[in-house]
XYZ file of N, CA and C in Angstrom:
615
model
N -3.382 -21.720 75.046
C -3.789 -21.887 73.652
C -2.619 -21.617 72.698
N -1.843 -20.552 72.986
C -0.701 -20.234 72.127
C 0.320 -21.358 72.143
N 0.572 -21.957 73.313
C 1.509 -23.079 73.382
C 0.990 -24.278 72.596
N -0.332 -24.534 72.666
C -0.917 -25.659 71.936
C -0.764 -25.468 70.433
N -1.061 -24.261 69.925
C -0.907 -23.990 68.497
C 0.545 -24.120 68.067
N 1.455 -23.715 68.940
C 2.875 -23.836 68.633
C 3.281 -25.295 68.483
N 2.843 -26.141 69.414
C 3.185 -27.564 69.358
C 2.595 -28.229 68.118
N 1.366 -27.833 67.737
C 0.752 -28.386 66.528
C 1.559 -27.990 65.296
N 1.976 -26.711 65.245
C 2.775 -26.236 64.122
C 4.103 -26.942 64.028
N 4.748 -27.170 65.169
C 6.035 -27.867 65.171
C 5.883 -29.306 64.727
N 4.799 -29.954 65.128
C 4.555 -31.341 64.722
C 4.397 -31.441 63.207
N 3.652 -30.486 62.633
C 3.486 -30.477 61.176
C 4.815 -30.237 60.480
N 5.624 -29.329 61.046
C 6.923 -29.016 60.449
C 7.841 -30.230 60.467
N 7.917 -30.905 61.602
C 8.804 -32.052 61.751
C 8.400 -33.193 60.827
N 7.102 -33.330 60.569
C 6.627 -34.426 59.739
C 6.643 -34.094 58.244
N 7.098 -32.898 57.893
C 7.190 -32.533 56.478
C 8.431 -33.146 55.863
N 8.318 -33.985 54.829
C 9.486 -34.687 54.267
C 10.601 -33.755 53.828
N 10.266 -32.573 53.300
C 11.305 -31.674 52.796
C 12.227 -31.187 53.900
N 11.726 -31.133 55.141
C 12.516 -30.631 56.250
C 13.129 -31.754 57.074
N 12.601 -32.945 56.967
C 13.061 -34.042 57.806
C 14.473 -34.500 57.450
N 14.970 -34.120 56.275
C 16.296 -34.558 55.859
C 17.410 -33.854 56.633
N 17.182 -32.626 57.113
C 18.213 -31.894 57.836
C 17.546 -31.005 58.871
N 17.092 -31.620 59.932
C 16.344 -30.945 60.978
C 17.148 -30.981 62.263
N 17.173 -29.841 62.974
C 17.916 -29.746 64.224
C 16.964 -29.300 65.323
N 16.827 -30.118 66.356
C 15.943 -29.805 67.480
C 16.781 -29.755 68.742
N 16.601 -28.698 69.533
C 17.420 -28.553 70.731
C 16.660 -27.995 71.914
N 17.247 -28.170 73.077
C 16.739 -27.591 74.319
C 17.865 -26.788 74.950
N 17.510 -25.663 75.591
C 18.539 -24.823 76.189
C 18.102 -24.297 77.552
N 19.088 -23.848 78.298
C 18.868 -23.258 79.617
C 19.839 -22.094 79.777
N 19.395 -21.030 80.455
C 20.287 -19.890 80.612
C 19.734 -18.847 81.552
N 20.240 -17.624 81.395
C 19.845 -16.487 82.221
C 19.293 -15.381 81.336
N 18.222 -14.723 81.822
C 17.650 -13.588 81.109
C 17.830 -12.340 81.957
N 18.363 -11.293 81.322
C 18.661 -10.043 82.012
C 17.821 -8.912 81.426
N 17.664 -7.837 82.208
C 16.885 -6.697 81.742
C 15.409 -6.900 81.985
N 14.570 -6.092 81.360
C 13.132 -6.228 81.516
C 12.445 -4.984 82.048
N 13.043 -3.811 81.854
C 12.434 -2.565 82.331
C 11.210 -2.215 81.489
N 10.076 -1.965 82.156
C 8.844 -1.563 81.480
C 8.668 -0.048 81.540
N 8.949 0.574 82.691
C 8.853 2.026 82.805
C 8.023 2.455 83.988
N 7.437 3.639 83.896
C 6.563 4.172 84.933
C 5.140 3.707 84.678
N 4.383 3.497 85.742
C 3.033 2.975 85.591
C 2.139 3.494 86.713
N 0.850 3.231 86.583
C -0.097 3.509 87.653
C -0.875 2.236 87.937
N -1.330 2.107 89.164
C -2.135 0.943 89.547
C -3.119 1.388 90.625
N -4.404 1.397 90.271
C -5.422 1.791 91.237
C -5.217 3.196 91.784
N -4.693 4.119 90.978
C -4.452 5.483 91.416
C -3.101 5.714 92.046
N -2.346 4.657 92.303
C -1.012 4.798 92.880
C 0.031 4.852 91.768
N 1.066 5.632 91.985
C 2.129 5.751 90.991
C 3.214 4.717 91.250
N 3.632 4.049 90.183
C 4.693 3.054 90.268
C 5.823 3.492 89.351
N 7.009 3.633 89.898
C 8.191 3.909 89.093
C 9.059 2.655 89.046
N 9.934 2.595 88.074
C 10.867 1.468 87.932
C 10.145 0.130 87.820
N 9.022 0.090 87.099
C 8.314 -1.175 86.889
C 9.141 -2.049 85.949
N 9.419 -3.285 86.370
C 10.220 -4.174 85.530
C 9.916 -5.628 85.823
N 10.500 -6.488 84.988
C 10.440 -7.939 85.173
C 11.788 -8.379 85.725
N 11.770 -9.189 86.778
C 13.018 -9.618 87.410
C 13.903 -10.407 86.457
N 15.207 -10.267 86.649
C 16.153 -11.129 85.951
C 16.074 -12.527 86.547
N 16.420 -13.531 85.747
C 16.372 -14.885 86.283
C 16.583 -15.953 85.231
N 16.302 -17.195 85.619
C 16.496 -18.337 84.737
C 15.513 -18.306 83.569
N 15.946 -18.849 82.452
C 15.090 -19.006 81.276
C 15.446 -20.316 80.592
N 14.455 -20.951 80.001
C 14.670 -22.232 79.326
C 13.776 -22.283 78.097
N 14.067 -23.206 77.183
C 13.227 -23.308 76.006
C 13.740 -24.317 75.008
N 13.286 -24.171 73.763
C 13.654 -25.108 72.711
C 13.790 -24.378 71.383
N 14.535 -24.979 70.469
C 14.700 -24.455 69.111
C 14.418 -25.566 68.105
N 13.883 -25.174 66.964
C 13.714 -26.079 65.822
C 14.264 -25.356 64.609
N 15.254 -25.958 63.951
C 15.947 -25.296 62.853
C 16.054 -26.242 61.664
N 15.887 -25.697 60.451
C 16.029 -26.539 59.268
C 16.811 -25.804 58.187
N 17.425 -26.578 57.303
C 18.383 -26.055 56.330
C 17.702 -25.442 55.118
N 18.325 -24.337 54.642
C 18.023 -23.777 53.330
C 19.228 -24.058 52.428
N 19.064 -23.944 51.100
C 20.181 -24.299 50.198
C 21.254 -23.211 50.098
N 21.706 -22.706 51.238
C 22.790 -21.713 51.292
C 23.288 -21.665 52.736
N 23.857 -20.551 53.154
C 24.392 -20.458 54.509
C 23.340 -20.098 55.556
N 22.096 -19.917 55.127
C 21.022 -19.577 56.057
C 20.307 -20.832 56.546
N 19.816 -20.757 57.776
C 18.942 -21.810 58.308
C 17.766 -21.129 58.998
N 16.567 -21.573 58.698
C 15.367 -21.018 59.332
C 15.168 -21.668 60.690
N 14.602 -20.891 61.645
C 14.530 -21.375 63.021
C 13.300 -20.847 63.751
N 12.717 -21.706 64.566
C 11.679 -21.319 65.522
C 12.269 -21.418 66.927
N 12.001 -20.401 67.763
C 12.470 -20.389 69.151
C 11.289 -20.192 70.087
N 11.206 -21.024 71.096
C 10.311 -20.767 72.226
C 11.170 -20.752 73.480
N 11.020 -19.694 74.276
C 11.688 -19.699 75.572
C 10.777 -19.090 76.622
N 11.008 -19.467 77.867
C 10.114 -19.102 78.958
C 10.909 -18.681 80.182
N 10.367 -17.690 80.894
C 10.979 -17.198 82.122
C 9.898 -17.074 83.199
N 10.077 -17.773 84.311
C 9.208 -17.615 85.474
C 9.804 -16.525 86.345
N 9.078 -15.406 86.486
C 9.682 -14.230 87.088
C 8.677 -13.472 87.954
N 8.988 -12.207 88.227
C 8.150 -11.343 89.055
C 8.094 -9.944 88.462
N 6.949 -9.277 88.668
C 6.846 -7.851 88.403
C 7.313 -7.105 89.645
N 8.252 -6.181 89.463
C 8.750 -5.364 90.569
C 8.479 -3.900 90.270
N 8.334 -3.092 91.322
C 8.138 -1.672 91.121
C 8.271 -0.899 92.410
N 8.509 0.394 92.262
C 8.586 1.311 93.392
C 7.220 1.960 93.547
N 6.453 1.522 94.528
C 5.072 1.956 94.715
C 5.019 3.201 95.594
N 4.604 4.342 95.008
C 4.463 5.620 95.722
C 5.723 6.009 96.473
N 6.882 5.691 95.898
C 8.141 6.104 96.499
C 8.553 5.335 97.732
N 7.923 4.197 97.990
C 8.217 3.418 99.194
C 9.380 2.454 99.015
N 9.976 2.423 97.833
C 11.086 1.515 97.569
C 10.667 0.363 96.682
N 11.646 -0.272 96.053
C 11.383 -1.371 95.119
C 10.799 -2.556 95.869
N 9.688 -3.081 95.355
C 9.038 -4.219 95.995
C 8.494 -5.172 94.939
N 8.271 -6.405 95.310
C 7.714 -7.414 94.411
C 6.198 -7.244 94.377
N 5.633 -7.074 93.170
C 4.214 -6.801 93.011
C 3.405 -8.045 92.669
N 3.935 -8.891 91.814
C 3.192 -10.085 91.392
C 4.138 -11.031 90.673
N 3.819 -12.315 90.685
C 4.579 -13.279 89.889
C 4.088 -13.215 88.448
N 4.957 -13.534 87.508
C 4.590 -13.501 86.096
C 5.441 -14.489 85.313
N 4.901 -14.978 84.212
C 5.635 -15.836 83.284
C 5.721 -15.121 81.950
N 6.929 -15.041 81.406
C 7.165 -14.361 80.129
C 7.624 -15.400 79.106
N 6.828 -15.583 78.060
C 7.145 -16.540 77.001
C 7.401 -15.804 75.695
N 8.470 -16.176 74.997
C 8.777 -15.636 73.672
C 8.535 -16.706 72.617
N 7.832 -16.335 71.534
C 7.604 -17.205 70.388
C 8.142 -16.476 69.156
N 9.246 -16.962 68.608
C 9.960 -16.230 67.576
C 10.292 -17.124 66.383
N 10.196 -16.552 65.183
C 10.536 -17.293 63.966
C 11.416 -16.409 63.088
N 12.501 -16.980 62.581
C 13.409 -16.196 61.754
C 14.490 -17.059 61.156
N 15.694 -16.476 61.059
C 16.777 -17.215 60.438
C 18.129 -16.913 61.046
N 19.047 -17.861 60.881
C 20.438 -17.712 61.311
C 21.344 -17.812 60.099
N 22.360 -16.945 60.059
C 23.357 -17.005 59.001
C 24.652 -17.559 59.584
N 25.172 -18.623 58.971
C 26.374 -19.304 59.470
C 27.595 -18.887 58.658
N 28.672 -18.566 59.375
C 29.907 -18.138 58.734
C 30.810 -19.311 58.374
N 30.434 -20.504 58.815
C 31.235 -21.688 58.527
C 30.326 -22.904 58.517
N 30.720 -23.918 57.805
C 30.001 -25.183 57.794
C 30.830 -26.288 58.434
N 31.882 -25.895 59.181
C 32.756 -26.857 59.847
C 32.150 -27.292 61.179
N 32.922 -28.018 61.971
C 32.437 -28.459 63.283
C 32.139 -27.267 64.191
N 32.957 -26.196 64.096
C 32.713 -24.968 64.848
C 32.050 -23.965 63.916
N 30.816 -23.537 64.254
C 30.032 -22.710 63.341
C 29.495 -21.461 64.036
N 30.184 -20.332 63.957
C 29.636 -19.078 64.486
C 28.489 -18.592 63.601
N 27.532 -17.866 64.200
C 26.371 -17.416 63.435
C 25.775 -16.153 64.041
N 24.961 -15.463 63.237
C 24.119 -14.369 63.702
C 22.693 -14.672 63.282
N 21.712 -14.087 63.989
C 20.329 -14.404 63.676
C 19.383 -13.247 63.925
N 18.251 -13.274 63.236
C 17.184 -12.282 63.400
C 15.849 -13.012 63.400
N 14.971 -12.671 64.362
C 13.689 -13.347 64.508
C 12.576 -12.344 64.819
N 11.366 -12.667 64.375
C 10.168 -11.884 64.674
C 9.155 -12.779 65.354
N 8.272 -12.174 66.174
C 7.251 -12.982 66.818
C 6.500 -12.219 67.882
N 6.293 -12.853 69.019
C 5.478 -12.266 70.077
C 6.003 -12.678 71.442
N 5.719 -11.819 72.414
C 5.984 -12.118 73.814
C 4.655 -12.180 74.549
N 4.437 -13.258 75.297
C 3.203 -13.448 76.057
C 3.492 -13.302 77.545
N 2.696 -12.468 78.217
C 2.807 -12.251 79.655
C 1.626 -12.928 80.339
N 1.899 -13.796 81.295
C 0.853 -14.504 82.031
C 1.071 -14.261 83.523
N 0.169 -13.500 84.137
C 0.304 -13.127 85.534
C -0.944 -13.542 86.290
N -0.850 -14.427 87.303
C -2.025 -14.855 88.062
C -2.787 -13.663 88.652
N -4.086 -13.643 88.438
C -4.923 -12.567 88.949
C -5.030 -11.369 88.040
N -4.212 -11.321 86.983
C -4.240 -10.228 86.028
C -4.449 -10.779 84.622
N -4.942 -9.939 83.734
C -5.161 -10.365 82.352
C -3.847 -10.749 81.688
N -3.887 -11.784 80.856
C -2.730 -12.147 80.044
C -2.639 -11.203 78.853
N -1.409 -10.893 78.445
C -1.193 -9.996 77.321
C -0.163 -10.602 76.376
N -0.330 -10.348 75.070
C 0.635 -10.767 74.065
C 1.025 -9.551 73.245
N 2.330 -9.339 73.081
C 2.826 -8.154 72.390
C 3.835 -8.550 71.310
N 3.936 -7.704 70.278
C 4.907 -7.907 69.205
C 6.328 -7.866 69.760
N 7.211 -8.722 69.226
C 8.600 -8.757 69.676
C 9.511 -9.121 68.505
N 10.760 -8.731 68.626
C 11.781 -9.177 67.684
C 13.079 -9.428 68.430
N 13.970 -10.160 67.795
C 15.194 -10.576 68.473
C 16.382 -10.526 67.518
N 17.510 -10.046 68.031
C 18.784 -10.078 67.331
C 19.780 -10.827 68.211
N 20.625 -11.612 67.608
C 21.571 -12.351 68.439
C 22.646 -13.034 67.635
N 23.457 -13.753 68.347
C 24.527 -14.498 67.716
C 25.100 -15.511 68.679
N 25.961 -16.333 68.151
C 26.567 -17.367 68.989
C 27.412 -18.301 68.154
N 27.548 -19.498 68.646
C 28.344 -20.501 67.929
C 27.855 -21.889 68.305
N 27.971 -22.787 67.348
C 27.655 -24.186 67.582
C 28.916 -25.020 67.380
N 28.981 -26.099 68.140
C 30.110 -27.013 68.001
C 29.583 -28.441 67.933
N 29.911 -29.130 66.865
C 29.426 -30.489 66.649
C 30.251 -31.483 67.462
N 29.631 -32.058 68.494
C 30.283 -33.111 69.275
C 30.367 -34.400 68.467
N 29.295 -34.689 67.756
C 29.252 -35.804 66.816
C 28.467 -35.328 65.601
N 28.224 -36.191 64.662
C 27.445 -35.823 63.482
C 26.018 -35.440 63.851
N 25.512 -35.990 64.970
C 24.112 -35.803 65.322
C 23.902 -35.056 66.639
N 24.961 -34.647 67.343
C 24.833 -33.970 68.642
C 25.674 -32.700 68.632
N 25.028 -31.562 68.967
C 25.658 -30.257 68.774
C 25.453 -29.380 70.002
N 26.528 -28.756 70.474
C 26.424 -27.734 71.517
C 26.055 -26.402 70.876
N 25.188 -25.647 71.559
C 24.677 -24.394 71.013
C 24.765 -23.311 72.094
N 25.693 -22.364 71.931
C 25.842 -21.249 72.881
C 25.479 -19.960 72.172
N 24.652 -19.128 72.824
C 24.242 -17.902 72.145
C 23.816 -16.808 73.116
N 23.859 -15.589 72.611
C 23.373 -14.415 73.325
C 22.361 -13.723 72.424
N 21.146 -13.482 72.949
C 20.100 -12.846 72.155
C 19.563 -11.607 72.874
N 19.286 -10.566 72.093
C 18.563 -9.395 72.573
C 17.119 -9.513 72.113
N 16.182 -9.408 73.047
C 14.757 -9.530 72.741
C 14.074 -8.213 73.090
N 13.450 -7.577 72.105
C 12.750 -6.312 72.308
C 11.252 -6.544 72.152
N 10.485 -6.240 73.193
C 9.032 -6.412 73.192
C 8.364 -5.046 73.251
N 7.449 -4.777 72.314
C 6.787 -3.475 72.276
C 5.717 -3.389 73.356
N 5.840 -2.378 74.217
C 4.848 -2.109 75.256
C 4.081 -0.864 74.851
N 2.787 -1.016 74.556
C 1.961 0.098 74.105
C 1.475 0.901 75.303
N 1.983 2.114 75.477
C 1.629 2.938 76.621
C 0.219 3.466 76.596
N -0.467 3.369 75.434
C -1.821 3.896 75.344
C -2.869 2.915 75.862
N -2.459 1.710 76.216
C -3.409 0.718 76.720
C -2.847 0.043 77.964
N -3.720 -0.609 78.704
C -3.305 -1.263 79.941
C -2.389 -2.437 79.646
N -1.353 -2.570 80.452
C -0.434 -3.688 80.292
C -0.930 -4.898 81.068
N -1.291 -4.692 82.326
C -1.835 -5.762 83.163
C -3.067 -5.228 83.869
N -4.146 -5.997 83.907
C -5.360 -5.586 84.620
C -5.877 -6.721 85.492
N -6.381 -6.380 86.673
C -7.061 -7.350 87.520
C -8.559 -7.234 87.274
N -9.293 -8.237 87.698
C -10.725 -8.273 87.412
C -11.490 -7.074 87.963
N -11.176 -6.530 89.155
C -11.924 -5.364 89.642
C -11.712 -4.106 88.807
N -10.677 -4.087 87.972
C -10.480 -2.936 87.106
C -9.208 -2.159 87.347
N -8.408 -2.541 88.322
C -7.132 -1.863 88.541
C -6.111 -2.354 87.528
N -5.302 -1.438 86.999
C -4.378 -1.793 85.933
C -2.989 -1.197 86.164
N -1.981 -1.958 85.738
C -0.650 -1.395 85.548
C -0.632 -0.831 84.131
N -0.344 0.464 83.987
C -0.361 1.100 82.679
C 0.959 1.821 82.452
N 1.662 1.460 81.405
C 2.911 2.150 81.087
C 2.606 3.591 80.710
N 3.471 4.515 81.104
C 3.207 5.931 80.891
C 3.444 6.370 79.458
N 4.212 5.613 78.696
C 4.500 5.976 77.305
C 4.884 4.723 76.535
N 4.657 4.755 75.212
C 5.031 3.617 74.386
C 6.538 3.415 74.396
N 6.976 2.192 74.605
C 8.403 1.903 74.631
C 8.612 0.414 74.416
N 9.864 0.018 74.389
C 10.213 -1.386 74.265
C 10.793 -1.907 75.575
N 10.376 -3.104 75.964
C 11.011 -3.800 77.066
C 12.172 -4.601 76.479
N 13.375 -4.301 76.922
C 14.574 -4.953 76.388
C 15.090 -6.003 77.361
N 15.301 -7.202 76.847
C 15.867 -8.287 77.638
C 17.010 -8.937 76.853
N 17.920 -9.546 77.587
C 19.050 -10.269 76.995
C 19.057 -11.688 77.544
N 19.190 -12.638 76.635
C 19.135 -14.044 77.020
C 20.467 -14.723 76.684
N 21.180 -15.193 77.708
C 22.438 -15.925 77.542
C 22.160 -17.391 77.831
N 22.436 -18.270 76.873
C 22.014 -19.664 77.040
C 23.027 -20.643 76.473
N 22.913 -21.873 76.938
C 23.691 -23.004 76.426
C 22.722 -24.148 76.188
N 22.786 -24.714 74.985
C 21.842 -25.768 74.650
C 22.518 -26.978 74.044
N 21.740 -28.044 73.946
C 22.177 -29.274 73.299
C 21.171 -29.613 72.206
N 21.670 -29.689 70.974
C 20.818 -29.935 69.814
C 21.066 -31.340 69.242
N 20.024 -31.880 68.645
C 20.108 -33.168 67.979
C 19.707 -33.008 66.520
N 20.528 -33.531 65.634
C 20.320 -33.373 64.200
C 19.736 -34.659 63.614
N 18.742 -34.487 62.756
C 18.065 -35.640 62.148
C 18.239 -35.616 60.629
């Protein structure tokens, strides 16, 4: 449902005449690092070092111009990964597969308007966790990052960036639950920190 609402919103944005004059749409691929959740319990068993595996991530960006050095941007990225943890001291093991999606909206500030354009950015939004057999969860997230774009042509742009994504994990409630009632529960409120290194190709309209 969240992906469907996102696509509807993007369609409305793209079809808005005010934004269609300088719109940049891109796709990217990269690696996501980090993902520590913390200590947890599951069905009475103690789990330490609960985290999301590092791995590939992909997604898309939609960016449009403001009348200054700022550009507003929507980011969606996705990681097909696994929940890992040390169950009752038996060593790190794979617990379940999971998909982590980030939906973020914010802005980038550009230090140049030339063919080579370094930038920094800040975004707010949500992270959605989808794990087969367990309840899906959506949590507040924000992102800080930077990178550079290089215009290959007037309408085709390379986009390289590094982003830090912080997702709030509320320790007072269950993070993942299965239907019988067993849950992974973080022991304390904290942030899951991930880093996304990516390279993309954007098209300007």
